[in-house]
Tab-separated table of C-alpha atoms (C1' of nucleotides) in Angstrom:
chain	number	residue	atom	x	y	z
P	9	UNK	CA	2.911	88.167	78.626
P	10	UNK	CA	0.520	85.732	80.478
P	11	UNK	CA	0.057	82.662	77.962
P	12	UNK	CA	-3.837	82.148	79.415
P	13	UNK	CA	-5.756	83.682	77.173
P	14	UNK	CA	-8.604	81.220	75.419
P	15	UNK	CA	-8.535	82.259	72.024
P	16	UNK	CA	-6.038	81.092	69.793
P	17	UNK	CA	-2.987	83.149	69.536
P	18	UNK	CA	-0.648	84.314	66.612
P	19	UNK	CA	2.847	85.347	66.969
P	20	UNK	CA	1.558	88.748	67.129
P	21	UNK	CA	-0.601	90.080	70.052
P	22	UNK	CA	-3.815	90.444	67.778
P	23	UNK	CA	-6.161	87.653	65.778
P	24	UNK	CA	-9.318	88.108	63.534
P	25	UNK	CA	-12.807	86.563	63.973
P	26	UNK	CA	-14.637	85.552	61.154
P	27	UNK	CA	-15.148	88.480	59.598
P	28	UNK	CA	-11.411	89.435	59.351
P	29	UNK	CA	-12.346	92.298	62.267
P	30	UNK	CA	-9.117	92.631	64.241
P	31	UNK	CA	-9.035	91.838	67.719
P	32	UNK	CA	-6.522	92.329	70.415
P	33	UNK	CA	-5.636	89.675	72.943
P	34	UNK	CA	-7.271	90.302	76.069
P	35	UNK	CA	-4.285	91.937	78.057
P	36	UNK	CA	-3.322	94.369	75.133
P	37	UNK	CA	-6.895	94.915	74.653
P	38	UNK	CA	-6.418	96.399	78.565
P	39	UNK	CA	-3.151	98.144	78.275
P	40	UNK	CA	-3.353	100.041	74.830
P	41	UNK	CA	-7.442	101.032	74.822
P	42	UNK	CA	-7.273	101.359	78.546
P	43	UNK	CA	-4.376	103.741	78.226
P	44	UNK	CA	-6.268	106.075	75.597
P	45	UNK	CA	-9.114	105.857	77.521
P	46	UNK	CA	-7.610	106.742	80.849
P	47	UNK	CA	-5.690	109.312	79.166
P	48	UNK	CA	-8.983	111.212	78.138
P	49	UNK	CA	-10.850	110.901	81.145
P	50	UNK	CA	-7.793	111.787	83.375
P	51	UNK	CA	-6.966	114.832	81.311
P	52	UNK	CA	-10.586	115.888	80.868
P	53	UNK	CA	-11.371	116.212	84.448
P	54	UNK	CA	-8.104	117.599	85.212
P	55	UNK	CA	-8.267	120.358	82.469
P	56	UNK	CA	-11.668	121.080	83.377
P	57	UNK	CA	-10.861	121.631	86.681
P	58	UNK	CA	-7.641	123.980	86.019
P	59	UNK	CA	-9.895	125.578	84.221
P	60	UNK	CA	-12.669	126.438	86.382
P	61	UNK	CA	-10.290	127.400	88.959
P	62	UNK	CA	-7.262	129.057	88.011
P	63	UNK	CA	-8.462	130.109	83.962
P	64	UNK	CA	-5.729	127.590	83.034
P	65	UNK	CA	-5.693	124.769	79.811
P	66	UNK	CA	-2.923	122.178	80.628
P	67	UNK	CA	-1.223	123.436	77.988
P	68	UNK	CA	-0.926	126.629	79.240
P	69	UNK	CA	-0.312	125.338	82.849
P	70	UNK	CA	2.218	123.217	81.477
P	71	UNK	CA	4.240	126.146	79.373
P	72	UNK	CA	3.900	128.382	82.912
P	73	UNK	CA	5.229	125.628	84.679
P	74	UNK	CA	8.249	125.608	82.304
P	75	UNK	CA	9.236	129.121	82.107
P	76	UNK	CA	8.651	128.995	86.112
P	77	UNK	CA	11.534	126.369	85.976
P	78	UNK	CA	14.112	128.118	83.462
P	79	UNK	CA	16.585	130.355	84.633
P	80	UNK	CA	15.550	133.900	85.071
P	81	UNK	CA	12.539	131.867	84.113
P	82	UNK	CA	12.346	133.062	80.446
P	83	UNK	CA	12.559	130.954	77.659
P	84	UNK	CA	12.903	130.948	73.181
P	85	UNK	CA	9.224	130.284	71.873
P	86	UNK	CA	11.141	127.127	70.608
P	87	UNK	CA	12.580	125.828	73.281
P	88	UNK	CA	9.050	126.192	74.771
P	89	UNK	CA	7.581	124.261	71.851
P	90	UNK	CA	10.075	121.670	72.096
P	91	UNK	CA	9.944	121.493	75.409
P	92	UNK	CA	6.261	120.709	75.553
P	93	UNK	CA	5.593	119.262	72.212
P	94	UNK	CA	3.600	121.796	70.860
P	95	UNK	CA	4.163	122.946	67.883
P	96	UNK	CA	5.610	126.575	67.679
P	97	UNK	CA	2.242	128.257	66.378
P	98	UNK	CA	0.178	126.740	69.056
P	99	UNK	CA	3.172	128.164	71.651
P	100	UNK	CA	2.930	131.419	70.023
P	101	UNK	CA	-1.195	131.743	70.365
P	102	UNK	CA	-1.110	130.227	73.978
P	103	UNK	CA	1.801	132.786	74.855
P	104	UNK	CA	-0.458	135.670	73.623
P	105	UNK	CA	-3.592	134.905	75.414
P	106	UNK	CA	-1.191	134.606	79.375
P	107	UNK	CA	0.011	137.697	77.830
P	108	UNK	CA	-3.077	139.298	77.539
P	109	UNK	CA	-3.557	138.024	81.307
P	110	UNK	CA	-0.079	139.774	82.131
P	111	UNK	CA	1.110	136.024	83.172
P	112	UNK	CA	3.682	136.831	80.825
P	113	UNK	CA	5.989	139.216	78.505
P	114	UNK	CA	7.264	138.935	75.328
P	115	UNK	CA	10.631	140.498	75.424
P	116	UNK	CA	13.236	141.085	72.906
P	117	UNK	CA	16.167	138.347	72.418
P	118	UNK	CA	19.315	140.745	73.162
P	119	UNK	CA	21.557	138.345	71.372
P	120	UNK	CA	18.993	137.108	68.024
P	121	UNK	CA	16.688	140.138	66.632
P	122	UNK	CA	14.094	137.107	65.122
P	123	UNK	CA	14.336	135.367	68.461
P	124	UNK	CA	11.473	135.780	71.519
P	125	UNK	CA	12.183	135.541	75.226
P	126	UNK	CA	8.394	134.827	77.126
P	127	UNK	CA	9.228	135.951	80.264
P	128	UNK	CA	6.933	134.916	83.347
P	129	UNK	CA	5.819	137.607	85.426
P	130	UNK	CA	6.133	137.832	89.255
P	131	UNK	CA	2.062	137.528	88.430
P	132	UNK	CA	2.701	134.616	86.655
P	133	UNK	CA	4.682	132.892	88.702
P	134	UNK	CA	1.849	133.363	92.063
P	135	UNK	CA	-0.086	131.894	89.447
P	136	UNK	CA	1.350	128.961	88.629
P	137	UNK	CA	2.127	128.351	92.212
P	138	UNK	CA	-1.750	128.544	92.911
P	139	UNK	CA	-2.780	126.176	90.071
P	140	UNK	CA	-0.218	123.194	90.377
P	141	UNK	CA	-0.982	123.171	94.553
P	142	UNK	CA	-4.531	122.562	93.473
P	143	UNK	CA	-3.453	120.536	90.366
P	144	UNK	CA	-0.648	117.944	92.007
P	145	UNK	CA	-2.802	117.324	94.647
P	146	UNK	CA	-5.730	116.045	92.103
P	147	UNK	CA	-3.064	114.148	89.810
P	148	UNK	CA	-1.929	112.430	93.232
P	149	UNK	CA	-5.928	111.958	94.378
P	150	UNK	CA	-7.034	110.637	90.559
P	151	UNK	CA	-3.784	108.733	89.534
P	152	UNK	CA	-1.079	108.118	91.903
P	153	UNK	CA	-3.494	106.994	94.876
P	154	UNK	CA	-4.814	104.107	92.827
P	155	UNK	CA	-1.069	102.767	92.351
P	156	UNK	CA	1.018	101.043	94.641
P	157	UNK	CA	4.747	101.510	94.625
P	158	UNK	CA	5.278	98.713	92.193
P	159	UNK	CA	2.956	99.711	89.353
P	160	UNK	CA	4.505	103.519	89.890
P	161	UNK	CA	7.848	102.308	89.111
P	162	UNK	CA	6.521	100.067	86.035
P	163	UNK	CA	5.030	103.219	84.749
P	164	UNK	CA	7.607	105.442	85.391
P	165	UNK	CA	10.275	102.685	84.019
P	166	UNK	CA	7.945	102.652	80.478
P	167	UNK	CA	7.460	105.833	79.660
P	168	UNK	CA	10.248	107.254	80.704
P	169	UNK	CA	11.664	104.676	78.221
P	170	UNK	CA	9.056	106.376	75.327
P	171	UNK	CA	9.619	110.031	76.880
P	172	UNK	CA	13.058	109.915	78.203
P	173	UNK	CA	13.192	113.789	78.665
P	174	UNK	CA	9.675	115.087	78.880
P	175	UNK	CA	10.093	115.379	82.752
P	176	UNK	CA	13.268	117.216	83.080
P	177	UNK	CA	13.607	120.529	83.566
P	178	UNK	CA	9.973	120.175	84.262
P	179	UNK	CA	7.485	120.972	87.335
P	180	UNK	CA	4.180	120.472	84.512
P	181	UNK	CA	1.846	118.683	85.551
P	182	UNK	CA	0.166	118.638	82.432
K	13	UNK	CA	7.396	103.173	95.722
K	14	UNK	CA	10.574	103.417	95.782
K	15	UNK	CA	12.705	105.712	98.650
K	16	UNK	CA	16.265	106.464	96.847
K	17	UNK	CA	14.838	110.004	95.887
K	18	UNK	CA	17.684	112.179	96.633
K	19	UNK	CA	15.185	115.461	97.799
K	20	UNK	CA	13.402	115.323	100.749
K	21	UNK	CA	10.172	113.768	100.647
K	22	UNK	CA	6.470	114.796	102.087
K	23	UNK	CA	4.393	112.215	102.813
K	24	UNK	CA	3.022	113.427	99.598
K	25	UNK	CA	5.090	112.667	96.304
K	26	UNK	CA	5.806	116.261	95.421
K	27	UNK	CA	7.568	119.442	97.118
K	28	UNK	CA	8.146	122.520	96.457
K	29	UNK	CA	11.284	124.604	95.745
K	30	UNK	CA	12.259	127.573	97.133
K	31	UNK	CA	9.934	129.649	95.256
K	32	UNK	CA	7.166	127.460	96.268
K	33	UNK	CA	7.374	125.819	92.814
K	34	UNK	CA	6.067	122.507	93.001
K	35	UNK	CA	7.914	119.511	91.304
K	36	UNK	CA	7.510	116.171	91.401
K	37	UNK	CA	9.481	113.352	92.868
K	38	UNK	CA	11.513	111.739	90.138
K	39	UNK	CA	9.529	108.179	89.203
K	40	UNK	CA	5.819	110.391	89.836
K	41	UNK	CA	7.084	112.974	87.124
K	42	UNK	CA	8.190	110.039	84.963
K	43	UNK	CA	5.342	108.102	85.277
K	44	UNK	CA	2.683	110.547	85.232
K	45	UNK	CA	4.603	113.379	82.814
K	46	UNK	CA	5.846	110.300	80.923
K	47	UNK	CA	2.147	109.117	80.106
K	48	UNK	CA	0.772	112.432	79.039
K	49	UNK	CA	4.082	112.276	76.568
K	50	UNK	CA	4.026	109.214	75.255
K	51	UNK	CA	0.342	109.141	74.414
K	52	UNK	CA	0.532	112.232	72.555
K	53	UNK	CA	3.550	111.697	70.667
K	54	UNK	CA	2.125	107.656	69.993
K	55	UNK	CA	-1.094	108.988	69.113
K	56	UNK	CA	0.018	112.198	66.740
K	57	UNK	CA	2.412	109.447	64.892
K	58	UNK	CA	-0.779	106.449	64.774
K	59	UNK	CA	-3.654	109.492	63.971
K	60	UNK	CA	-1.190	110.763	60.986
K	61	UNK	CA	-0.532	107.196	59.498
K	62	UNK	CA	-3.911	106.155	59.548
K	63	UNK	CA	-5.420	109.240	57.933
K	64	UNK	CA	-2.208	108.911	55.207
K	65	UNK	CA	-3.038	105.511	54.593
K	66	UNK	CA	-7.080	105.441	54.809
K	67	UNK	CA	-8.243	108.857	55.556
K	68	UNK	CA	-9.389	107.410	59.050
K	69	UNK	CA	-9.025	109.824	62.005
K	70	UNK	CA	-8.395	107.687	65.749
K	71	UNK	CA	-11.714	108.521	66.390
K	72	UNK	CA	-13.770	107.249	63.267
K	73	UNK	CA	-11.752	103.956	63.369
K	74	UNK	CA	-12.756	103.307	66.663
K	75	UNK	CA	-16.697	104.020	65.851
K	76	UNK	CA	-16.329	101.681	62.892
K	77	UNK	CA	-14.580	99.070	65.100
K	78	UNK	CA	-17.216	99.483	67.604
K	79	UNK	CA	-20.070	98.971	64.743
K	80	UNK	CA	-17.991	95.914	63.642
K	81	UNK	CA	-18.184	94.113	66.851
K	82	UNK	CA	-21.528	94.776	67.254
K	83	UNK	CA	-24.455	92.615	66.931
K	84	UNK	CA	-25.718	93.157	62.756
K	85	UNK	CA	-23.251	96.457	62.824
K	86	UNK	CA	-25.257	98.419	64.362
K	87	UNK	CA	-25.068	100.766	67.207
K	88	UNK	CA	-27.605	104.504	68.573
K	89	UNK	CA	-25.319	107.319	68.314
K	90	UNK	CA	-25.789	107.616	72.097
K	91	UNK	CA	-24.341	104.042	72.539
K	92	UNK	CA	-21.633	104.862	70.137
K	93	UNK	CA	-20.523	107.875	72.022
K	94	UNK	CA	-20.736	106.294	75.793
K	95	UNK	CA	-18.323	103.605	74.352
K	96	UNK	CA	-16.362	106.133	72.949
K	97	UNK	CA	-16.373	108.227	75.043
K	98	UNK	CA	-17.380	111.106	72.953
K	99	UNK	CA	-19.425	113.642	73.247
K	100	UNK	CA	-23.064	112.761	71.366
K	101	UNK	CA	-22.372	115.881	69.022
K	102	UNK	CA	-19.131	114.781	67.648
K	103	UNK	CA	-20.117	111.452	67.286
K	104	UNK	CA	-23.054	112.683	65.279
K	105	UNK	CA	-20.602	114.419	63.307
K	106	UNK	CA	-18.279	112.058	62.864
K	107	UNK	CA	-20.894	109.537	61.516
K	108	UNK	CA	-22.009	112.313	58.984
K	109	UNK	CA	-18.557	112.321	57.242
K	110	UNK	CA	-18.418	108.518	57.323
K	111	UNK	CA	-22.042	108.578	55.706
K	112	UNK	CA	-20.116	110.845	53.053
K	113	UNK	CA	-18.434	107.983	52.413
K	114	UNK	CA	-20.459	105.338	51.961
K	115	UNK	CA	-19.094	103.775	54.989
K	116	UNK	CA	-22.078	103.929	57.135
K	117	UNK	CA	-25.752	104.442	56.705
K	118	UNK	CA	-28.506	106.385	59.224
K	119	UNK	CA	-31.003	104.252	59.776
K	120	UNK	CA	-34.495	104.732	61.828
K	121	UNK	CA	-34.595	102.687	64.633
K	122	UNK	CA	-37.910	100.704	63.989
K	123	UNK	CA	-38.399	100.582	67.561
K	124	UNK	CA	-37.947	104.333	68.784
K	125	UNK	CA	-38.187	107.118	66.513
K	126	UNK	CA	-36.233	109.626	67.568
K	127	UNK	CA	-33.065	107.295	67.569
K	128	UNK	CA	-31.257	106.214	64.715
K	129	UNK	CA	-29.299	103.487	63.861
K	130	UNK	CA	-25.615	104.067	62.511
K	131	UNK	CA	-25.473	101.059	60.379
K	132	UNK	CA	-21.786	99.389	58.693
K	133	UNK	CA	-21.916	99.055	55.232
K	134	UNK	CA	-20.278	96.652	53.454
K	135	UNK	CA	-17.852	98.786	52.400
K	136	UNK	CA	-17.354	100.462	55.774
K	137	UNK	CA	-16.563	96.736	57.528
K	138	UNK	CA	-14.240	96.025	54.346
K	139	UNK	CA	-12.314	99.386	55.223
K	140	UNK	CA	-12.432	98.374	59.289
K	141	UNK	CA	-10.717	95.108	58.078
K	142	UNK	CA	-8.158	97.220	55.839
K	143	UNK	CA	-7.775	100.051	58.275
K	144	UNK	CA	-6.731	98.078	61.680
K	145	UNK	CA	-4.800	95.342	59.818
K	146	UNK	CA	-2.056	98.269	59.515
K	147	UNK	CA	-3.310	100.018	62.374
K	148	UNK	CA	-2.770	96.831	65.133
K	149	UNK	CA	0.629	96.113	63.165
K	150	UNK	CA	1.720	99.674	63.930
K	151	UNK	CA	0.385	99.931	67.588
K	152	UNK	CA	2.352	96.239	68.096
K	153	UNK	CA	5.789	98.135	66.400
K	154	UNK	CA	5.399	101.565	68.198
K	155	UNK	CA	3.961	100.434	71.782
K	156	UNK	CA	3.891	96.689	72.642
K	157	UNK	CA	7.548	96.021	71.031
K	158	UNK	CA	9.063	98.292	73.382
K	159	UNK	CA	7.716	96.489	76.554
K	160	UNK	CA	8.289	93.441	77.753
K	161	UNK	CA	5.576	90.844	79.351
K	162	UNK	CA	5.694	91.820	82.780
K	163	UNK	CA	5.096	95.385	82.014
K	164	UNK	CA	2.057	94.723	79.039
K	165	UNK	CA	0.411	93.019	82.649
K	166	UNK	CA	1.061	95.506	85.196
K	167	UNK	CA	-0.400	98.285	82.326
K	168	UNK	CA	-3.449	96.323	81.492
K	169	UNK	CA	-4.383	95.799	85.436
K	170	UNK	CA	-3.524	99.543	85.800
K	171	UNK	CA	-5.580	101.064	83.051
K	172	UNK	CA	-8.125	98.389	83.096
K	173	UNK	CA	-8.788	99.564	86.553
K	174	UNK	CA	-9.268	102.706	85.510
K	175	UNK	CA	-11.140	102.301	82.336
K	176	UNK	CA	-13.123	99.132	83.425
K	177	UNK	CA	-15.066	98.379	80.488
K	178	UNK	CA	-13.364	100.745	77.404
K	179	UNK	CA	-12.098	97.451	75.719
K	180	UNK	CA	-15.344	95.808	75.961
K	181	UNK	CA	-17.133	94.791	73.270
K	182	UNK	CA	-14.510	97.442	71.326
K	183	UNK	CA	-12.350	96.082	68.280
K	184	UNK	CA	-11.178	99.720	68.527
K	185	UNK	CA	-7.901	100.216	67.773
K	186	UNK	CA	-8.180	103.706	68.986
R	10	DG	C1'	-56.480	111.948	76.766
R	11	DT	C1'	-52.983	115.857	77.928
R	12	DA	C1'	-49.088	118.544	80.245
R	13	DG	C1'	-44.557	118.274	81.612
R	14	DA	C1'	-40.313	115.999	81.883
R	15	DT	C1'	-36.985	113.118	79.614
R	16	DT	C1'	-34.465	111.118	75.790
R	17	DG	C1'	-32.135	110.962	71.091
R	18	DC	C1'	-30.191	113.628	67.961
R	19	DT	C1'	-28.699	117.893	65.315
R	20	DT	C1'	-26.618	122.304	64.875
R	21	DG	C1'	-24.402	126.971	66.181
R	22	DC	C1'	-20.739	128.364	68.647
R	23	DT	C1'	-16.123	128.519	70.703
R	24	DA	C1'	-11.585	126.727	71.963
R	25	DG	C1'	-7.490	123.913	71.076
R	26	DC	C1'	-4.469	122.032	67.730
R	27	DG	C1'	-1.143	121.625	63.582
R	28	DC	C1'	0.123	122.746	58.813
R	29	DA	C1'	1.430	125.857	55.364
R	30	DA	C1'	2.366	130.372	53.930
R	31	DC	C1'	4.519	134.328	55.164
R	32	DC	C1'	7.906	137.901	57.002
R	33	DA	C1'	12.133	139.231	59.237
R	34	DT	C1'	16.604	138.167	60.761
R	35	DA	C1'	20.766	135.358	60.795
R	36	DG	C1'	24.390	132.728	58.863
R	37	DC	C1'	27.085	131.098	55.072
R	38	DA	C1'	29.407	130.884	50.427
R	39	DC	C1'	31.496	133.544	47.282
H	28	DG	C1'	29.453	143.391	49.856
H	29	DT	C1'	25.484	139.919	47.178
H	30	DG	C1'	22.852	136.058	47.029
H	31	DC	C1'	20.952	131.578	49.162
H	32	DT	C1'	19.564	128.983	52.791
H	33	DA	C1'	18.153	128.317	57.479
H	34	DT	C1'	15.926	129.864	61.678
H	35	DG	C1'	12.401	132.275	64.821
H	36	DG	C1'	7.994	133.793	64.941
H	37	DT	C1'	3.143	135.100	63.352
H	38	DT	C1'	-1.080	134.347	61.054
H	39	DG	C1'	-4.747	132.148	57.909
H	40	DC	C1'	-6.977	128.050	57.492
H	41	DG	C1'	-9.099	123.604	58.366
H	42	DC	C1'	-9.813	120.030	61.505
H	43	DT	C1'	-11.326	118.002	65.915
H	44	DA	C1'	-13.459	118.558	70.321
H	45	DG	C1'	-17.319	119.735	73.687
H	46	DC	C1'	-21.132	122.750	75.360
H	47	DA	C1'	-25.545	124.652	74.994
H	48	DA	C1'	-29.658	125.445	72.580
H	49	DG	C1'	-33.021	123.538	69.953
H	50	DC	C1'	-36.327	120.028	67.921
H	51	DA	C1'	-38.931	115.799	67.719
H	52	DA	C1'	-40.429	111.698	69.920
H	53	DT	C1'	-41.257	109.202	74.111
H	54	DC	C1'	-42.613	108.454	78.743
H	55	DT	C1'	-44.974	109.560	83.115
H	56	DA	C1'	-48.498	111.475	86.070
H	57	DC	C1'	-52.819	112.807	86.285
DNA sequence: GTAGATTGCTTGCTAGCGCAACCATAGCAC
DNA sequence: GTGCTATGGTTGCGCTAGCAAGCAATCTAC
């Protein structure tokens, strides 16, 4: 933490003017507002673009992507929910409307009667091919270019400390 | 960047697998996959303790911080929404449900009448006061604890190049 | 002045999201 | 076997979000 800030500092990262209005010290006033706020313009621009070209939410990119990666690349509604952080009703709608595509199947669970395998289709899987060419090069063009090596690591380092497995198992970009 | 990725690389920082899946390399799918999973899961925790504790959503605590720090707490809903970066429709909406609660007022702008004036009340700057004094405390716990000074500076000259100005002016806490 | 374009805001619509309620199956205690 | 609980999934609902259409006021060109 750099110690050069002009106003008065607590212990804590954050102080209050006058009015008792909270304010954050300059550099956390960067990090933490410029992380939501990067966060929404980078995944606005991104979904709108999956969207206008391949008919794709990142969400639904993102649960492709995953099946795409599983073996025999079918996976438990669950597992997809955990998986992506969704919760399992959102999984279930989003699986009905790539269904409705024929992106994917909802099959039987030979081995749980309750249990759902979606199953991507050889359709599917062209698909998601397609959108994450188009999409991983615009993450690299609208994130990674602005980096250098150093700040890629510090990134990675961080969140994978906050995520530690959202990656694996993994080719989402969203 | 670092080059102790066991795959080969492109002079990109993704390949594809035999199926032509793409994936990234290890630190881009931590760093970028990593963000988009640590802001949702620190921002579904943060939205659901502040609307527990003062029935604040992310969003109408930041448009409340915004009308705090502004000169006589006051702000156009167009001005409101290009800090917030929200749409001019939701932030109409939003300001409607704070009106609801006595927490703002619409005001006509004396000096152009089709614009209005979302004005703090009293109450409204007492429940900003309330609202991010819990708020910053649990943003310090959840995010800032977990990093160490080095890596609060390399995020706030990453994000604050790509969100120049979203901490400007902004006591926003989201 | 007046016509047309622009700006500020509101509202109807649609999509994404999670929670809670619900149903069916599975597993466990007995 | 019979219950009781837990698990997997679906659906109704309410909330947030943006887009597009609409309205009123302003500005510009003439």
């Amino acid at each position: 933490m750099t110690d050069d800030t002009t106003s008065t500092r607590h212990a804590c990262s954050y102080e209050t003017d006058a009015n008792g209005v909270v304010r954050w010290s300059e550099a956390h006033a960067d990090a933490w507002i410029g992380l939501l706020e990067t966060h929404k313009q980078l995944t606005r621009a991104l979904d709108a673009e999956l969207t206008a070209q391949h008919g794709l939410s990142l969400s639904g990119l993102e649960l492709l992507a995953r099946l795409a990666a599983a073996d025999d690349r079918h996976m438990h509604l669950t597992a997809l929910a955990g998986a992506a952080s969704l919760s399992l009703s959102r999984v279930s709608r989003i699986i009905a409307t790539l269904e409705e595509r024929g992106l994917v199947e909802r099959r039987n669970c030979p081995a749980d009667a309750r249990a759902v395998h979606a199953q991507l289709t050889d359709g599917g899987l062209r698909l998601v091919v397609d959108a994450q060419t188009t999409h991983f090069a615009s993450v690299q063009a609208v994130f990674f270019d602005q980096l250098d090596g150093d700040e890629i690591a510090t990134l990675a380092r961080v969140f994978g400390r906050f995520a530690p497995q959202a990656a694996d198992q993994c080719d989402a970009g969203g």
